[in-house]
Coordinates of C-alpha atoms in Angstrom, one line a residue:
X404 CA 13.6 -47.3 6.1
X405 CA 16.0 -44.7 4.9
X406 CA 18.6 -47.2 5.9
X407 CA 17.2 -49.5 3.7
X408 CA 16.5 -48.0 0.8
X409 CA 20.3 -46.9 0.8
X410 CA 21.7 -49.8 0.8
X411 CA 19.2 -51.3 -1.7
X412 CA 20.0 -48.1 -3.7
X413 CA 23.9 -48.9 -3.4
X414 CA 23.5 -52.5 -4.0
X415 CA 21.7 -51.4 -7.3
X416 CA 24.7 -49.1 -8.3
X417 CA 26.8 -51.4 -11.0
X418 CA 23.3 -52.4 -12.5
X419 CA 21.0 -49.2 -12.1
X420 CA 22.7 -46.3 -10.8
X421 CA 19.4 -44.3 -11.3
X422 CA 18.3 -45.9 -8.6
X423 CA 21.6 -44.5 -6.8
X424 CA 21.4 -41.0 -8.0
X425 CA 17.4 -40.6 -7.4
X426 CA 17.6 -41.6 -4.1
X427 CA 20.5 -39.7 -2.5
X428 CA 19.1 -36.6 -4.4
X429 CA 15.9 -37.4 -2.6
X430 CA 17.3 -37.1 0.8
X431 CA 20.1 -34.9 0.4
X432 CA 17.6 -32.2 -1.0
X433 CA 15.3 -32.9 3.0
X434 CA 17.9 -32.3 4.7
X435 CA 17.2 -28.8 5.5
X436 CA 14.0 -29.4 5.9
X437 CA 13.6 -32.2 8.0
X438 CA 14.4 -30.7 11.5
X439 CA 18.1 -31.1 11.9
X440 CA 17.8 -27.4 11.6
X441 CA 15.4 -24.8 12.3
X442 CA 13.9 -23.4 9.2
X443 CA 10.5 -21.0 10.4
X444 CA 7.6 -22.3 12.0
X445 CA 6.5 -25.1 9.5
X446 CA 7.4 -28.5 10.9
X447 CA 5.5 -29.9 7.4
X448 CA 5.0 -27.9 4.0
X449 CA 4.0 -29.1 0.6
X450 CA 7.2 -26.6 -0.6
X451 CA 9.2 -28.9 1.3
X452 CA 8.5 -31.5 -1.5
X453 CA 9.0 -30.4 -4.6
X454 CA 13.0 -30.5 -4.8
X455 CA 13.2 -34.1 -3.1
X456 CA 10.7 -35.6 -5.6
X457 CA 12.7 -35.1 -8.7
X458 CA 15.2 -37.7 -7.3
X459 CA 12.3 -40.1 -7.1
X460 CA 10.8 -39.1 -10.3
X461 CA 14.5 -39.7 -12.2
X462 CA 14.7 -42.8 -10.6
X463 CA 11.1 -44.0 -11.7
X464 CA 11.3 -42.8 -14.8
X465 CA 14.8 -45.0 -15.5
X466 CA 12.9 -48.2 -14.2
X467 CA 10.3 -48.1 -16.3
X468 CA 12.5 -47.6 -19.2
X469 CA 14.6 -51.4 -18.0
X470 CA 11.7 -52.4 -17.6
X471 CA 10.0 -51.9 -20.9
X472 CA 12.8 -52.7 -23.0
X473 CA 13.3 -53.4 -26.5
X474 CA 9.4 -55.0 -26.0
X475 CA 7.7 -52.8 -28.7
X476 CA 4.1 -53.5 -27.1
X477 CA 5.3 -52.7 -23.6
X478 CA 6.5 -49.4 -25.1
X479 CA 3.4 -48.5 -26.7
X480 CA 1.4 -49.3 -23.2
X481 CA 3.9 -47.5 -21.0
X482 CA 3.6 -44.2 -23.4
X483 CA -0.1 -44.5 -23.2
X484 CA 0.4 -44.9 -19.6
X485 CA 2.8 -41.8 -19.3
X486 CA 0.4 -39.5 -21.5
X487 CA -2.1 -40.8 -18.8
X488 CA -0.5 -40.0 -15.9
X489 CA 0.9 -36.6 -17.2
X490 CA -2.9 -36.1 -18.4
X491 CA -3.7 -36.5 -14.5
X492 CA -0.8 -34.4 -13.0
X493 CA -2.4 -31.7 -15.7
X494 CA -5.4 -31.6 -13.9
X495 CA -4.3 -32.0 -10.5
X496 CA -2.2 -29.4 -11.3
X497 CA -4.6 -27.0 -12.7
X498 CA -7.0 -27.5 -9.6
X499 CA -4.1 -26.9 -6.7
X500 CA -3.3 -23.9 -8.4
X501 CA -6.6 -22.6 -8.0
X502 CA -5.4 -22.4 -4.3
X503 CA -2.4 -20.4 -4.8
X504 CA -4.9 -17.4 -7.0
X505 CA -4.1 -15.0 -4.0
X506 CA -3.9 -14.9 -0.1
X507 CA -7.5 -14.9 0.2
X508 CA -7.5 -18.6 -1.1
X509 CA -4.5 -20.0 0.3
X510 CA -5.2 -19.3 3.5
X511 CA -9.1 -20.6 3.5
X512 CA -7.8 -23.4 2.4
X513 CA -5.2 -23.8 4.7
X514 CA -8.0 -23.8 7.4
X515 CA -10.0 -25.9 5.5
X516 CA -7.2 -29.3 5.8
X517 CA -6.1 -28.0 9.1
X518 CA -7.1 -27.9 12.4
X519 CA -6.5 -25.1 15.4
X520 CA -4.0 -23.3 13.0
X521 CA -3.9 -20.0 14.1
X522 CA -0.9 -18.9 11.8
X523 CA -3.1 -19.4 9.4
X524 CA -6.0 -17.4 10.8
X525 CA -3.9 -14.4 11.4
X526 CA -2.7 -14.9 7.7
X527 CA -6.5 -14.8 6.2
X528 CA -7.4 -11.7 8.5
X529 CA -4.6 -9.7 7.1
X530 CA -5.2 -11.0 3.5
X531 CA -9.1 -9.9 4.5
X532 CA -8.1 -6.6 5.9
X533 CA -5.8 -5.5 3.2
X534 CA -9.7 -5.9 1.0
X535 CA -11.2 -4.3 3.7
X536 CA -13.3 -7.1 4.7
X537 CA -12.8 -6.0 8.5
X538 CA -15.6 -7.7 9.7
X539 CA -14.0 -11.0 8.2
X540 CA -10.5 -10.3 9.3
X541 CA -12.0 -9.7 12.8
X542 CA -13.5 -12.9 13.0
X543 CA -10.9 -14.4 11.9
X544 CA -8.7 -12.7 14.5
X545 CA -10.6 -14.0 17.5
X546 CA -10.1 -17.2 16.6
X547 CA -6.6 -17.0 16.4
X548 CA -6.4 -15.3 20.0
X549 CA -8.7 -18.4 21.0
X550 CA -6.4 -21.1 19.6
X551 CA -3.3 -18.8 21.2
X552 CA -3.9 -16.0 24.0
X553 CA -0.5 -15.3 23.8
X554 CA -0.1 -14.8 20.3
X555 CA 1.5 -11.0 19.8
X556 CA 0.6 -11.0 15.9
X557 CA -2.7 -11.8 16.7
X558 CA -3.6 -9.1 19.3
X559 CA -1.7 -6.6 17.3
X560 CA -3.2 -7.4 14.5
X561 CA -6.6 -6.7 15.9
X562 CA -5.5 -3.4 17.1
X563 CA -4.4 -2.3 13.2
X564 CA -7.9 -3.9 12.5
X565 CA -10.1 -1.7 14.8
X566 CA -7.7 1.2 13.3
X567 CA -8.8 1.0 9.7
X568 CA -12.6 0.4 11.6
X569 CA -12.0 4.2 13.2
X570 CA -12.0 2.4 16.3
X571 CA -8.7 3.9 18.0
X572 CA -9.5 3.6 21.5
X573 CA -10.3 -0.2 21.5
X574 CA -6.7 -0.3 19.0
X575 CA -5.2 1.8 21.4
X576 CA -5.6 -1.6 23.7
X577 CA -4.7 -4.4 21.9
X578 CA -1.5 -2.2 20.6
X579 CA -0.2 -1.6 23.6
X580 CA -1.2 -5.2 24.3
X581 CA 1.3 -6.0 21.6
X582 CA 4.1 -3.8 22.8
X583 CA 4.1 -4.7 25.9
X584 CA 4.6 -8.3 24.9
X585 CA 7.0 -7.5 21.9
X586 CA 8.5 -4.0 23.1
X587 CA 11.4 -4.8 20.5
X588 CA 8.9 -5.0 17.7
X589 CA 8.8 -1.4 16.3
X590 CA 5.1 -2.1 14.6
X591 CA 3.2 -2.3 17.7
X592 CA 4.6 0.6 18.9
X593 CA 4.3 2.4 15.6
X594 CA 0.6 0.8 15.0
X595 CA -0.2 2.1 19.3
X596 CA 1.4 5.5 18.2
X597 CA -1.4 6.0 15.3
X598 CA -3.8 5.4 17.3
X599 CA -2.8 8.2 19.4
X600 CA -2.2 10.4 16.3
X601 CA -6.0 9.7 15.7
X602 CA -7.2 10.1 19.5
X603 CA -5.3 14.3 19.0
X604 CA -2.9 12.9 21.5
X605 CA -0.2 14.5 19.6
X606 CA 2.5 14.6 22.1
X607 CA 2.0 11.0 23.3
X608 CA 2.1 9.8 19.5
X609 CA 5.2 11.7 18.7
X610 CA 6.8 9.8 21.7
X611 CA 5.5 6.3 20.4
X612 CA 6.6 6.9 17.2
X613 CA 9.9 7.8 18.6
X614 CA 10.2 4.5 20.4
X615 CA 9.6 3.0 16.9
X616 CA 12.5 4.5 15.3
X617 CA 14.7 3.9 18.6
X618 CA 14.3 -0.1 17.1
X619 CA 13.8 0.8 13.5
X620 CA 15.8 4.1 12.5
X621 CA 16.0 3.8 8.9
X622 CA 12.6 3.5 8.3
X623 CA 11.3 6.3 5.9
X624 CA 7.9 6.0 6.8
X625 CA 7.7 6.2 10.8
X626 CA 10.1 9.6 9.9
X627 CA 7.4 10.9 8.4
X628 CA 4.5 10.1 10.4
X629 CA 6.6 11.7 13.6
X630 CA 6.8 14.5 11.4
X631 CA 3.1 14.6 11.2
X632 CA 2.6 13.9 14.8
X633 CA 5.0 16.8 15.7
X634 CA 3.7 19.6 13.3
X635 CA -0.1 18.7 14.9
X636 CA 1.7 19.3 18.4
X637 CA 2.6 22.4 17.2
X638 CA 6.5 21.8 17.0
X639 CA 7.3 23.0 13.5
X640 CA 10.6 23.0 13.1
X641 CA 11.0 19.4 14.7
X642 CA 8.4 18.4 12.1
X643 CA 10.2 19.5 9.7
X644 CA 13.1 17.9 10.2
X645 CA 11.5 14.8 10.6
X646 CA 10.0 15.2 7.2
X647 CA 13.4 15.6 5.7
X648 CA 15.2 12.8 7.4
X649 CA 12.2 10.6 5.4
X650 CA 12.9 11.8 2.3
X651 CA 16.5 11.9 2.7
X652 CA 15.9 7.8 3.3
X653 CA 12.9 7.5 0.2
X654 CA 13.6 10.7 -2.1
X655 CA 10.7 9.4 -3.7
X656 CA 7.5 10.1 -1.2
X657 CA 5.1 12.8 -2.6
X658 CA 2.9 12.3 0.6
X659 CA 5.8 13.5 2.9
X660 CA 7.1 16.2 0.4
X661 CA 3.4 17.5 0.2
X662 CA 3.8 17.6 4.1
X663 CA 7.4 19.3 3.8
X664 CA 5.8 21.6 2.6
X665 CA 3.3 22.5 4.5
X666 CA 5.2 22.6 7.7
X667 CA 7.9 24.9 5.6
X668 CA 4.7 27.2 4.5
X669 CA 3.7 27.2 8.5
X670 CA 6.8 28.9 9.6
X671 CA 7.1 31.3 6.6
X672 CA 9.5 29.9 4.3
X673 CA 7.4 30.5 1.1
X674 CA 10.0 29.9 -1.4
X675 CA 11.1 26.2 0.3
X676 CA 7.3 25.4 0.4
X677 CA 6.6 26.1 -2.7
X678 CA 9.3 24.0 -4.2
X679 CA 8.5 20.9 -2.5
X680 CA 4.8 21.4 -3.3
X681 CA 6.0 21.8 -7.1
X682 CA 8.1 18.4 -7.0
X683 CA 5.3 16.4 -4.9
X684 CA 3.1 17.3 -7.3
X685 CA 5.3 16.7 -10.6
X686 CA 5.4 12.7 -9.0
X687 CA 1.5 13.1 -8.2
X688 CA -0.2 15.3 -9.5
X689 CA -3.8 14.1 -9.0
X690 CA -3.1 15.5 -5.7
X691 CA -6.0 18.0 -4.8
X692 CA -5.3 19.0 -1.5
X693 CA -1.8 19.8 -2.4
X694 CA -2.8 22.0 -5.1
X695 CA -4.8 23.9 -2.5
X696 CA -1.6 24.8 -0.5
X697 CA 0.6 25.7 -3.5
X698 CA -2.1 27.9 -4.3
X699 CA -2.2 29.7 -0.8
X700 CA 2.2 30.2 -0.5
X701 CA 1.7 31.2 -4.2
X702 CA -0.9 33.8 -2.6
X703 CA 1.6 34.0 0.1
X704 CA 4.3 35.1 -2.7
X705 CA 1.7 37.8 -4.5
X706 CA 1.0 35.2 -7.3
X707 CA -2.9 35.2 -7.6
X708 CA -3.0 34.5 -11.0
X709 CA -1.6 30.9 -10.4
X710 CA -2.6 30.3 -6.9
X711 CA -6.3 30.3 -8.2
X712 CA -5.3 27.9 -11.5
X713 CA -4.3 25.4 -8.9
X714 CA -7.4 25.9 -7.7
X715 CA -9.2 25.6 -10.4
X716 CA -7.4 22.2 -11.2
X717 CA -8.4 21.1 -7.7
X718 CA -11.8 21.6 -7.9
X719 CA -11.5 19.3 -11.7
X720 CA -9.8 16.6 -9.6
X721 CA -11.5 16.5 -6.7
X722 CA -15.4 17.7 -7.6
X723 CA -17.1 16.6 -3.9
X724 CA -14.7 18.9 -2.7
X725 CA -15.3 21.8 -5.4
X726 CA -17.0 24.4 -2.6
X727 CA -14.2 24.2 -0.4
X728 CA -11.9 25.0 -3.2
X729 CA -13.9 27.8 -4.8
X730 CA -14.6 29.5 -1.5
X731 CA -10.6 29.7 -1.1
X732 CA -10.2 30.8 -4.8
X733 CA -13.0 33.6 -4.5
X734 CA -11.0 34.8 -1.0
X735 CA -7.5 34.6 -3.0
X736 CA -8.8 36.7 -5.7
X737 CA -10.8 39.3 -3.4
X738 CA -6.8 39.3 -1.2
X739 CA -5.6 40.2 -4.7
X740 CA -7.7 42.9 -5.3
X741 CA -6.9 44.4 -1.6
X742 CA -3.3 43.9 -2.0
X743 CA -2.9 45.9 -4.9
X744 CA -5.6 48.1 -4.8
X745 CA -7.5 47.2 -7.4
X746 CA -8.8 43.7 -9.2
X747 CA -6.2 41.6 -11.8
X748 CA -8.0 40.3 -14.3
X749 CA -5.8 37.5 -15.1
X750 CA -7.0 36.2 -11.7
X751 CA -10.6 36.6 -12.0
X752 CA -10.6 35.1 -15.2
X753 CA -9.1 31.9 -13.2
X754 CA -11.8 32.3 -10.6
X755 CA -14.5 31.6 -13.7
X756 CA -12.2 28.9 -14.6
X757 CA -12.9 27.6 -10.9
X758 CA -16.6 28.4 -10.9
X759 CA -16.7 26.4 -14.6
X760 CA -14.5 23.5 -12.6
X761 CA -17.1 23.7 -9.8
X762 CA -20.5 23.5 -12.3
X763 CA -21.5 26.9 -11.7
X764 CA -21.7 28.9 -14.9
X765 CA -23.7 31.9 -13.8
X766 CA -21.0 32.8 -11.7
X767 CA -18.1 32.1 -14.2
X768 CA -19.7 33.7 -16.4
X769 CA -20.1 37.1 -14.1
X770 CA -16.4 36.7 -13.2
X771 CA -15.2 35.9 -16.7
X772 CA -17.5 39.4 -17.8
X773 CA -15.6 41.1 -15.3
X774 CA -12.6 40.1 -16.3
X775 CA -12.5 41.0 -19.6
X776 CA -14.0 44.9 -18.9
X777 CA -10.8 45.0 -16.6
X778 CA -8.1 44.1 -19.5
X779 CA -9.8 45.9 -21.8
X780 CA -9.4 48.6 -19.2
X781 CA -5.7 48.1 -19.3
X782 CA -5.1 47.8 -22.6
X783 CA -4.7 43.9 -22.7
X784 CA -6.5 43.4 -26.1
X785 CA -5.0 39.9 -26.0
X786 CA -6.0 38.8 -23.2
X787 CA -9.5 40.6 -23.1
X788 CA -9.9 38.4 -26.3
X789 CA -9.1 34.8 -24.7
X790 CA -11.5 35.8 -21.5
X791 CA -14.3 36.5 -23.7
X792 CA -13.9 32.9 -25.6
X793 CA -14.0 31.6 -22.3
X794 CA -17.2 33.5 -21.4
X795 CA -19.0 32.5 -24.8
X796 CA -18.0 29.2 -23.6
X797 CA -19.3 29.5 -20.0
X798 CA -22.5 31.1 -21.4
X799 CA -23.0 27.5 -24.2
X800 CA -22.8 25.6 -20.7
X801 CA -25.4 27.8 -18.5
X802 CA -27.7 27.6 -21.1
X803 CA -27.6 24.3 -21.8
X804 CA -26.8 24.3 -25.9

């Protein structure tokens, strides 16, 4: 066939060379897709159309034109016929699109004109899991390990599955399934390493996550969780270098600066901690949990005042959390008061400002009270004055008006 239709083609040349130029750009454009050289897994793919069909299309489109002539009726049909037919590409068009909306619906329909295609399960699982449809992904995961025991994606995949289930000691299997199979693949080893990190086998995940980055050592993020797995097994300082080898590779990451931080606060170096709380929270700063560490090194550093604002910003971002945070603000501000021997009334007044956060007027309004006697005590006119705004305010809101 393709023999003919070149030498029809070339015969054609003098008289039609569209005939010529459509067909040679028809095969010359499936060349690479035709098997003379491996290009993925897809023996057959729509994609592998869509170039090679504007040769034929040229060449159509040129025939009709010889063929219709200088016949002015001809004309007239063939443009009705061409509005027709675009009409119908239009449509066919606008329907096949439909299939391409997202993963979710390429993939079901890939299963839907296909048989035993377990590529194309594993595909829909992850497209289900990354919409936490678990169930669905699982399912669908079962039949790809049906259609191919062997399949490493597929029983990895299952393992990341029962993960995001909180299921990490039937992950803990299939992972280690995976690695075994794939060992140079550093996400099994990373994905069995989690599962470890969520089992409190710290040691053992700090070791898997190693053997990640032995394949993969660039990658930002498995730096970071080996950080995390190292500062749970209690090795700080190989935590926080860890930590820092992510963010030299992503500068970016709030979630490993946050953790920085933390591991710097854990072996007493304050002023370090405090900065990278500061910047993690300048890239996020709906970050409530980290506002509860800044606050305790800013305790650390003698800075009540501030420690319990962060609090008090906590508790506004995170509400279901809001007696966790107002239980640490009320202990910062009693530590205040013991540290110095008596109470700073900049830092009660944010402990109403916590209690306000929180809901809980009657007590903001008692601390607020106290507060402003304690300025007014020292002589702080100015600030007695803003305090006792912020208790008329506090007293509107417990009584309702």
């Amino acid at each position: 066939f393709v023999l003919a239709g070149s030498l029809l083609a070339l015969r054609a040349l003098p008289r039609r060379p569209y005939a010529a130029v459509g067909w040679f750009w028809f095969l010359g454009t499936l060349v690479p897709v035709i098997g003379l050289v491996q290009v993925g897994q897809a023996a057959m793919a729509d994609r592998y159309t869509y170039l090679p069909l504007i040769g034929l299309a040229l060449a159509a489109v040129w025939w009709v034109r010889d063929l219709v002539g200088a016949r002015p009726r001809a004309r007239l049909a063939a443009a009705a016929l061409g509005v027709a037919v675009l009409s119908a590409f239009a449509v066919a068009s606008a329907v096949q699109v439909r299939t391409w909306r997202n993963s979710v619906t390429l993939f079901e329909h890939a299963l839907r004109v296909t048989r035993d295609n377990h590529v194309a399960h594993i595909n829909l699982a992850m497209a289900y899991a990354k919409s936490r449809r678990l169930e669905d992904a699982e399912h669908q995961l079962a039949e790809a390990r049906r259609i191919a025991p062997g399949s490493v994606i597929a029983e990895g995949a299952l393992g990341e599955v029962r993960l995001k289930q909180g299921r990490p000691v039937e992950a803990l299997r299939h992972l280690e399934l995976a690695s075994q199979r794939a060992p140079r693949a550093s996400r099994w080893h990373a994905g069995r390493a989690q599962a470890l990190l969520d089992l409190a086998e710290f040691e053992a995940a700090a070791e898997g996550y190693g053997a990640a980055l032995r394949i993969d050592p660039h990658n930002a993020t498995l730096h970071g969780n080996l950080g995390l797995a190292l500062f749970r097994a209690g090795r700080v300082d190989d935590a926080v270098a860890s930590y820092e080898e992510s963010l030299r590779l992503v500068p970016g990451r709030a979630d490993v600066r946050g953790n920085l931080g933390v591991a710097l606060a854990a072996r007493g170096d304050e002023e370090r901690a405090i900065s990278q709380f500061e910047r993690a929270l300048a890239a996020r700063p709906e970050l409530a949990l980290l506002r509860a560490h800044l606050a305790r090194a800013l305790a650390g550093r003698g800075e009540y005042a501030g420690a319990v604002a962060q609090l008090a910003e906590a508790v506004r971002l995170e509400p279901e959390q809001a007696d966790l945070y107002v239980e640490l603000a009320r202990a910062l501000t009693k530590e205040s008061a013991d540290a110095s021997g008596r109470r700073d009334p900049a830092a009660l007044d944010r402990l109403a400002a916590t209690y306000a956060a929180a809901g809980r007027f009657d007590e903001a309004a008692r601390s607020a009270s106290s507060a402003a006697s304690l300025a007014d005590q020292r002589g702080d006119t100015a600030l007695a004055a803003e305090i006792r705004a912020r208790l008329a305010a506090y007293e509107e809101r417990r009584s309702g008006r």
